[in-house]
CSV table of C-alpha atoms in Angstrom, one decimal:
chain,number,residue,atom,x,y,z
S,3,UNK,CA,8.2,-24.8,4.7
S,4,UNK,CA,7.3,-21.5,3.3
S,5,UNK,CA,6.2,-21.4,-0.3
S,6,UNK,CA,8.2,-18.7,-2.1
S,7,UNK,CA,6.6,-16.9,-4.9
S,8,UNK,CA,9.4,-14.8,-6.3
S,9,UNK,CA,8.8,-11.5,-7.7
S,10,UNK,CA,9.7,-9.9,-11.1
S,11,UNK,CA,9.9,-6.8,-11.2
S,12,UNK,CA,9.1,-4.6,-15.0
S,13,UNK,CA,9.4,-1.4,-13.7
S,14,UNK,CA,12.3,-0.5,-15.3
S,15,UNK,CA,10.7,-1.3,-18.6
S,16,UNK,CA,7.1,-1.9,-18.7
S,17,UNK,CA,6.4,0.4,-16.2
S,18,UNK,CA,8.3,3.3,-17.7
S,19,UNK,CA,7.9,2.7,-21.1
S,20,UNK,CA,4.4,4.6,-21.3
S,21,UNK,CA,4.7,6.6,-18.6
S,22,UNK,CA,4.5,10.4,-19.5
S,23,UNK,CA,7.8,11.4,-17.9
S,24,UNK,CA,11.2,10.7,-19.8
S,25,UNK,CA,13.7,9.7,-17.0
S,26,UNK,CA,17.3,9.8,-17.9
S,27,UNK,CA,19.4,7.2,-18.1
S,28,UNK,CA,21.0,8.0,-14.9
S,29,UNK,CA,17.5,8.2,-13.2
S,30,UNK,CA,16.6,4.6,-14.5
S,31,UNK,CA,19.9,3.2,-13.5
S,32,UNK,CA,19.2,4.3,-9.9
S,33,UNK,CA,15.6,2.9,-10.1
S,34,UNK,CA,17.1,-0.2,-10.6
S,35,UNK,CA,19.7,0.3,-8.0
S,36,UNK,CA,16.7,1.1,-5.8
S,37,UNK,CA,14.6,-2.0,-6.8
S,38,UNK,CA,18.0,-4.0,-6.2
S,39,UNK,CA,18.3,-3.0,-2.8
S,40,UNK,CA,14.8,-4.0,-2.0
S,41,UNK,CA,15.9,-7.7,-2.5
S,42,UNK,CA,14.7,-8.1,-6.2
S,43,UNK,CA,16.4,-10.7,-8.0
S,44,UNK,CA,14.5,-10.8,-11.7
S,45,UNK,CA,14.0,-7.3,-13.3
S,46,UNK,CA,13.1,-6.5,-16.5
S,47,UNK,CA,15.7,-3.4,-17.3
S,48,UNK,CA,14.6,-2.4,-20.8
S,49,UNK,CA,13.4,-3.9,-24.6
S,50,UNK,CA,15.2,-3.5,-27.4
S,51,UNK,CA,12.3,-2.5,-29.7
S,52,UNK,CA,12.1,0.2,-32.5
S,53,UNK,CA,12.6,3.4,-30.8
S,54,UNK,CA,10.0,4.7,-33.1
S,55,UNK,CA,7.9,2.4,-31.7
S,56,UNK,CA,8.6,3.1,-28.0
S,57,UNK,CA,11.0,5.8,-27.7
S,58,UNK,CA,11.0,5.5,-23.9
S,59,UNK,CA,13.0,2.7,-24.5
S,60,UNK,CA,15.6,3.8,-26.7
S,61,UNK,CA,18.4,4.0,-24.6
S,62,UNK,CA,18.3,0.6,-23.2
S,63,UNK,CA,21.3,-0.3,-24.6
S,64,UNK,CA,23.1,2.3,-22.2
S,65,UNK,CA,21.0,1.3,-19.2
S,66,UNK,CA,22.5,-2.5,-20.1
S,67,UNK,CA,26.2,-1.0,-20.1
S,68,UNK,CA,25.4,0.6,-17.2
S,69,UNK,CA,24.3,-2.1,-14.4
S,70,UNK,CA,26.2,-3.2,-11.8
S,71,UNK,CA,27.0,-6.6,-12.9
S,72,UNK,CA,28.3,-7.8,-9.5
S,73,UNK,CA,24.9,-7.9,-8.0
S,74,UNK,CA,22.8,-11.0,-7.9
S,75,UNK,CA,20.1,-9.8,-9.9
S,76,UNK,CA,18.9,-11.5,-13.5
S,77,UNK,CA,18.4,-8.6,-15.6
S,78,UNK,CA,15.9,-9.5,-19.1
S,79,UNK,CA,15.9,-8.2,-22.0
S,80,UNK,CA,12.5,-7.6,-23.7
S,81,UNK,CA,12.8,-8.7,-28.0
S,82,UNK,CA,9.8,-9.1,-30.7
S,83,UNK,CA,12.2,-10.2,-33.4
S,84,UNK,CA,15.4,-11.1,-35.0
S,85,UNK,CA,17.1,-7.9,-34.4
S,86,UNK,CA,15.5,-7.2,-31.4
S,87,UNK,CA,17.7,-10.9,-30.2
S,88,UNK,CA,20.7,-9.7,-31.6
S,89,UNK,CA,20.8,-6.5,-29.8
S,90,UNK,CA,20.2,-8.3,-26.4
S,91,UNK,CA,22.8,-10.6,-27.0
S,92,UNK,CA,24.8,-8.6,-28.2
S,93,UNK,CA,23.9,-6.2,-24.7
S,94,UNK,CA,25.0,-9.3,-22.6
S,95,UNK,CA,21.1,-9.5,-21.3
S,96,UNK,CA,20.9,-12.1,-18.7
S,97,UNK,CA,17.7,-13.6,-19.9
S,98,UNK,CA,15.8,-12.9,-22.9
S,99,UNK,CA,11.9,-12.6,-22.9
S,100,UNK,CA,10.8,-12.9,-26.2
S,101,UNK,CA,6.7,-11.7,-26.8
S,102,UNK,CA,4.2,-13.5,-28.7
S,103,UNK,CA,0.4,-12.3,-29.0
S,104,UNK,CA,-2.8,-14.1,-28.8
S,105,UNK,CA,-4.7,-11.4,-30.6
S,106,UNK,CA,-5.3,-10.6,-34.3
S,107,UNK,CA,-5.3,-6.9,-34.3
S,108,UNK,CA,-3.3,-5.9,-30.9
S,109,UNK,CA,-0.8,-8.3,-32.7
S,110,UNK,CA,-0.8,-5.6,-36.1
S,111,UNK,CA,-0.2,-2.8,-34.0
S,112,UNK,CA,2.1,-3.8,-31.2
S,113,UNK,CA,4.7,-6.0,-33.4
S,114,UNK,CA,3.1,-6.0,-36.6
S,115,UNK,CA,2.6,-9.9,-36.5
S,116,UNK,CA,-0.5,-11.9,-36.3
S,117,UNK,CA,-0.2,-14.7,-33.6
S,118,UNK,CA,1.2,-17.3,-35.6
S,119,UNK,CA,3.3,-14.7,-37.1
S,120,UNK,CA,5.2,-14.4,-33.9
S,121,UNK,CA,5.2,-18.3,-33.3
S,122,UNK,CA,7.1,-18.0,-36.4
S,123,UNK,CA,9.3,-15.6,-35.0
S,124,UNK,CA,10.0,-17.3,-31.9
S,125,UNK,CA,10.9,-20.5,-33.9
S,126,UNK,CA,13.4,-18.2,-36.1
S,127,UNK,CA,15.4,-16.6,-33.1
S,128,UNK,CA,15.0,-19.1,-29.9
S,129,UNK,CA,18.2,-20.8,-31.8
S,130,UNK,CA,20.4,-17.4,-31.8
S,131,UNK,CA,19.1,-17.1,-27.9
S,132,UNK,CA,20.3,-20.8,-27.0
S,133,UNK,CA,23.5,-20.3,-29.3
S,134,UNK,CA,24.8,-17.2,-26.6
S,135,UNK,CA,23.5,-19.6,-24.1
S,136,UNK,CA,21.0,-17.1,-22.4
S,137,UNK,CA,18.1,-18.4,-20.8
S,138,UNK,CA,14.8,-17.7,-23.2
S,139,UNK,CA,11.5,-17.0,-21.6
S,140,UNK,CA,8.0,-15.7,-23.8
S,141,UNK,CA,5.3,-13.6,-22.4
S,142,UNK,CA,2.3,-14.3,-24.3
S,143,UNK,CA,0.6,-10.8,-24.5
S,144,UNK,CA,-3.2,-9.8,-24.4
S,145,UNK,CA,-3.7,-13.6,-23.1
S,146,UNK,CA,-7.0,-12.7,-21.7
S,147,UNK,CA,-8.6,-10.4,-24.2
S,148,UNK,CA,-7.4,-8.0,-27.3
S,149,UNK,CA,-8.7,-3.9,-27.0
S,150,UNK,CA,-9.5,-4.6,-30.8
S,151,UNK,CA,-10.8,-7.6,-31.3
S,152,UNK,CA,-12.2,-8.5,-27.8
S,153,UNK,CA,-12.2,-12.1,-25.9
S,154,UNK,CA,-9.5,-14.7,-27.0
S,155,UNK,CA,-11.0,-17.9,-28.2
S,156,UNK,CA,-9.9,-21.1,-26.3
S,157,UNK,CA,-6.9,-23.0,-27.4
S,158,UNK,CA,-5.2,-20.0,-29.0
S,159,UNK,CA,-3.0,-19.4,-25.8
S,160,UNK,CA,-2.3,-23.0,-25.6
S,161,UNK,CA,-1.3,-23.6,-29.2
S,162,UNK,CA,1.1,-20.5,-28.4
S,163,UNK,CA,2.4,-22.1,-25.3
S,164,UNK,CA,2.8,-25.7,-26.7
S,165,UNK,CA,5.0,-23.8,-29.7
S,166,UNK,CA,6.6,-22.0,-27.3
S,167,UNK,CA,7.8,-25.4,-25.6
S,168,UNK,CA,9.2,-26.8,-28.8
S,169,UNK,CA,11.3,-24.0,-29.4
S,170,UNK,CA,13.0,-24.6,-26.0
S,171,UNK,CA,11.6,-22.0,-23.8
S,172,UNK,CA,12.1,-22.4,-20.2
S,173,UNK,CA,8.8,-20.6,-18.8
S,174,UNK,CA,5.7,-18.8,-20.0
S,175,UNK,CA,3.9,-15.9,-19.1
S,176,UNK,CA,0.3,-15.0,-19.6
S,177,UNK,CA,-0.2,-11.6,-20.1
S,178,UNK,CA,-3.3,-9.3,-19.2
S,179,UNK,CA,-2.2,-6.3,-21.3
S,180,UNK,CA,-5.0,-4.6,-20.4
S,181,UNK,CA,-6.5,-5.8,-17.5
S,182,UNK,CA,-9.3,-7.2,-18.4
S,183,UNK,CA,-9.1,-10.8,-16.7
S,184,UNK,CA,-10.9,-12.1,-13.7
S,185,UNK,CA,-9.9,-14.8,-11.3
S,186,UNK,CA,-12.0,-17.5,-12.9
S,187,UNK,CA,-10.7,-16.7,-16.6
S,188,UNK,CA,-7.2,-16.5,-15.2
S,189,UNK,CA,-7.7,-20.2,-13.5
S,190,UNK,CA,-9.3,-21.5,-17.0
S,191,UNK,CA,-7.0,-20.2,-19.0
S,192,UNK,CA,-3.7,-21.5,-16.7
S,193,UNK,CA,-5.4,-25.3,-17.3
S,194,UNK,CA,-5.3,-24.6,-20.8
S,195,UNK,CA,-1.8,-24.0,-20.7
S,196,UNK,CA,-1.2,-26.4,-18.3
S,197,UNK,CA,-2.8,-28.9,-21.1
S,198,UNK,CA,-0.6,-27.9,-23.8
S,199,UNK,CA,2.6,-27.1,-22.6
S,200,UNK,CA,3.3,-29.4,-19.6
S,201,UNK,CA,6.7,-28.9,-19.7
S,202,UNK,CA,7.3,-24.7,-18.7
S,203,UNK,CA,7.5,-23.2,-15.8
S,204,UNK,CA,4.6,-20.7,-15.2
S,205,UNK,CA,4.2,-16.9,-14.7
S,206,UNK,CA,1.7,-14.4,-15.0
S,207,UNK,CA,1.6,-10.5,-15.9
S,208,UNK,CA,-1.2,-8.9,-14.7
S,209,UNK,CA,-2.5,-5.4,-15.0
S,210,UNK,CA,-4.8,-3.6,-12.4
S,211,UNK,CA,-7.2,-1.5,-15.2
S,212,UNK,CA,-10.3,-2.8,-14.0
S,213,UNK,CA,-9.5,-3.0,-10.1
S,214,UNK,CA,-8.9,-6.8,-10.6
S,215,UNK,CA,-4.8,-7.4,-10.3
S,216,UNK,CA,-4.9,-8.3,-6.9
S,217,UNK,CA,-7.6,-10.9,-7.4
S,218,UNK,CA,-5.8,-12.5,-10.3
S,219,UNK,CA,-2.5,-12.6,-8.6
S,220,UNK,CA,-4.4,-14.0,-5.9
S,221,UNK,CA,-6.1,-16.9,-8.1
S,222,UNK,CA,-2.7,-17.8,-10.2
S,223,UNK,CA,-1.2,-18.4,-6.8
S,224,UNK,CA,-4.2,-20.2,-6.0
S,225,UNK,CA,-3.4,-22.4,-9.3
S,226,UNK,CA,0.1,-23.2,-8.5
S,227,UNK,CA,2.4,-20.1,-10.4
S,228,UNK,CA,5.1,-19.6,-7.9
S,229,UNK,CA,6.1,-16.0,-10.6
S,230,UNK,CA,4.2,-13.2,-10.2
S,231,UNK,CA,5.3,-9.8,-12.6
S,232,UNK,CA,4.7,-6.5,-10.8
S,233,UNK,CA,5.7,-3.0,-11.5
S,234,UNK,CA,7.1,-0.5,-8.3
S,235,UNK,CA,4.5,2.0,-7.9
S,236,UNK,CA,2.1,0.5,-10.0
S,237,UNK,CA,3.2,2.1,-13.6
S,238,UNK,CA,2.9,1.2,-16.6
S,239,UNK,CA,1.1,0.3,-19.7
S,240,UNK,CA,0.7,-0.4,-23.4
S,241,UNK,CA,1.5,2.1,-26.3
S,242,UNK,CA,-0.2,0.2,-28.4
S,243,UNK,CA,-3.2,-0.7,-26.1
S,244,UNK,CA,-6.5,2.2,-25.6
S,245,UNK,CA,-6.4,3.0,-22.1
S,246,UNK,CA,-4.3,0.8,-20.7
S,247,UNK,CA,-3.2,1.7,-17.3
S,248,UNK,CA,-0.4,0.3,-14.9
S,249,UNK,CA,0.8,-3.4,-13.9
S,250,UNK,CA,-0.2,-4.7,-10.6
S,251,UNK,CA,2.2,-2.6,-8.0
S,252,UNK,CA,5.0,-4.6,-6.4
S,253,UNK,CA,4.4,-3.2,-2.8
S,254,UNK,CA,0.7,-4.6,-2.8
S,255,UNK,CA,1.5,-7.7,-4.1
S,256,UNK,CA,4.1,-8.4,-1.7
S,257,UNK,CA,2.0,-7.2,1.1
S,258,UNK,CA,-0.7,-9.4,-0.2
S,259,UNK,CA,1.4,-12.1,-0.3
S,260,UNK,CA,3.3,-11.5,2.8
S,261,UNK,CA,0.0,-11.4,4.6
S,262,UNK,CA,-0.9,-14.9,3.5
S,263,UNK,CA,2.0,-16.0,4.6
S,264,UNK,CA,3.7,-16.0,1.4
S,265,UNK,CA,7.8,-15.7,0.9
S,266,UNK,CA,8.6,-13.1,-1.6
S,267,UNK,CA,12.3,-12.0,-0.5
S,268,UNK,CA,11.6,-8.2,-0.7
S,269,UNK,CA,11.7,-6.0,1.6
S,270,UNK,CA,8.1,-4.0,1.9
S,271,UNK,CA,9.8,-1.0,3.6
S,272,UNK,CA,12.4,-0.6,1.3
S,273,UNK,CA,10.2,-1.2,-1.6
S,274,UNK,CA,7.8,1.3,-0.5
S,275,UNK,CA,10.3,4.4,0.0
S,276,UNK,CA,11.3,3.4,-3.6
S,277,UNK,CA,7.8,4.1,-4.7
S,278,UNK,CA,7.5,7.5,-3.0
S,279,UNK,CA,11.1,8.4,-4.2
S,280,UNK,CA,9.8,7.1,-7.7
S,281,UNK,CA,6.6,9.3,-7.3
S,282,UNK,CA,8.4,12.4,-6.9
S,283,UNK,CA,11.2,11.6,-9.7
S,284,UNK,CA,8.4,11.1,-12.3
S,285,UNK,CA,6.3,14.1,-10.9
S,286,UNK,CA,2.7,13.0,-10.7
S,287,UNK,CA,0.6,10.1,-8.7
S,288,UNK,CA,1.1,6.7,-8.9
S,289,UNK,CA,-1.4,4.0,-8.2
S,290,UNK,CA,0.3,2.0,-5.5
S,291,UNK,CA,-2.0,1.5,-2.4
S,292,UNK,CA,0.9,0.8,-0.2
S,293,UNK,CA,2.2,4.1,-0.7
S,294,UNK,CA,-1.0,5.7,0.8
S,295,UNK,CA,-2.3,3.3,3.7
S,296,UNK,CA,1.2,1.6,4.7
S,297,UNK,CA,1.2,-1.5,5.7
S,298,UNK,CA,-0.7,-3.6,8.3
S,299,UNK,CA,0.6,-4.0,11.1
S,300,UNK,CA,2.4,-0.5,10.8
């Protein structure tokens, strides 16, 4: 049989939520519609995060109300604390990804927590999340390196993903928040994980900074991570992160994948007119390949 590798899609919030253009409500709503259409079945549609913080964001709550509920599509909620939880519950999120951090000082500025601060966290609000019955998943952020205080020392991401576990999360992602990872790192650092939390379900969050997305999607499929996160157009990145630049895009992953003979459930057309149409709705480039070469065969 086919191995699937099932796509989700952060567009809708990680893409967006640095991007320079503000899209209405409406506008993101039909992104998703969009992204929908294309066969995706996992989407992150917004966080509920200080607006302050990430103002992009700030109408989540209305892009929640709004989504067509009938379709079969899981649509996450993004939280970094208590009240973060409580406003995704209260949003009827279909699955809450909660973050942790593996670095010291990208930890201060993103969510004001060091890393054990927001093993804490987890630990404090994974019982509100299991209470509403929602399914809890935690992203592990600047897993492969911190802008401030450079390489993550082994065992951190490990430690985060074994607490992770006891607080009854379902799956872990390993986060390259700004793209700094390369295939042999992302294989080391999936063992590690592997080691200490036995007992998740894989998935991985890569960003294409450094030219190196592609590769690292590559080796995580190598090491057996059937989830892949990607990001229509390739948009996105880190308010909080210098330079950061956009998650791996969904059209060259799947055509990647596809190639290899990979399932992924999307459709590559489809998902490649949504790019263009999302080009010209934000008003400048974006960094998809697809969108500029087409696929192979045409």
């Amino acid at each position: 049989m086919t191995r699937r590798i099932d796509i989700v899609e952060v567009g809708p919030r990680d893409g967006l939520q640095n991007d320079p253009a503000n899209l209405t409500t409406s506008q993101k709503l039909e992104l998703i519609e969009r992204l929908t259409a294309c066969g995706v079945k996992r989407m992150e549609s917004g966080s509920f995060v200080s607006p302050k913080a990430v103002p992009k964001m700030a109408d989540s709550a209305e892009v929640f109300a709004g989504l067509d509920r009938s379709k079969p599509v899981r649509h996450i909620a993004l939280a970094l604390n208590e009240k973060g939880v409580r406003r995704a519950v209260d949003a009827k999120a279909d699955e809450i990804n909660f973050v942790l951090v593996a670095g010291e000082g990208f930890g201060k500025r993103n969510q004001g927590m060091s890393p054990q601060d927001s093993a804490d966290m987890l630990m404090q609000c994974a019982p509100l999340v299991h209470e509403a019955g929602i399914p809890l998943s935690a992203t592990i952020s600047v897993a492969f390196g911190d802008p401030y205080d450079g390489d993550i020392a082994d065992g951190v991401v490990g430690g985060l993903a074994a607490q992770a576990q006891r607080a009854g999360v379902g799956e872990v992602g390993l986060g390259d928040t700004i793209g700094v990872a390369d295939p042999w790192l992302v294989e080391r650092r999936l063992e590690e994980v592997q080691m200490y939390a036995p007992d998740v379900f894989l998935r991985v969050h890569f960003h294409d900074t450094r030219n190196t997305g592609l590769a690292n999607v590559a080796a995580a499929v190598k090491a057996g991570v059937d989830v892949v996160d990607a990001s229509c157009g390739g948009i996105g990145g880190c308010p909080f992160a210098p330079q950061a630049t956009g998650n791996v895009a969904t059209e060259d992953v799947v055509y990647m994948l596809e190639r290899a003979g990979f399932d992924t459930g999307i459709d590559l057309d489809e998902m490649i007119r949504t790019a263009n149409w999302l080009e010209g709705v934000l008003g400048h480039p974006i960094a998809s390949s697809l969108t500029k070469a087409g696929k192979f065969p045409a």
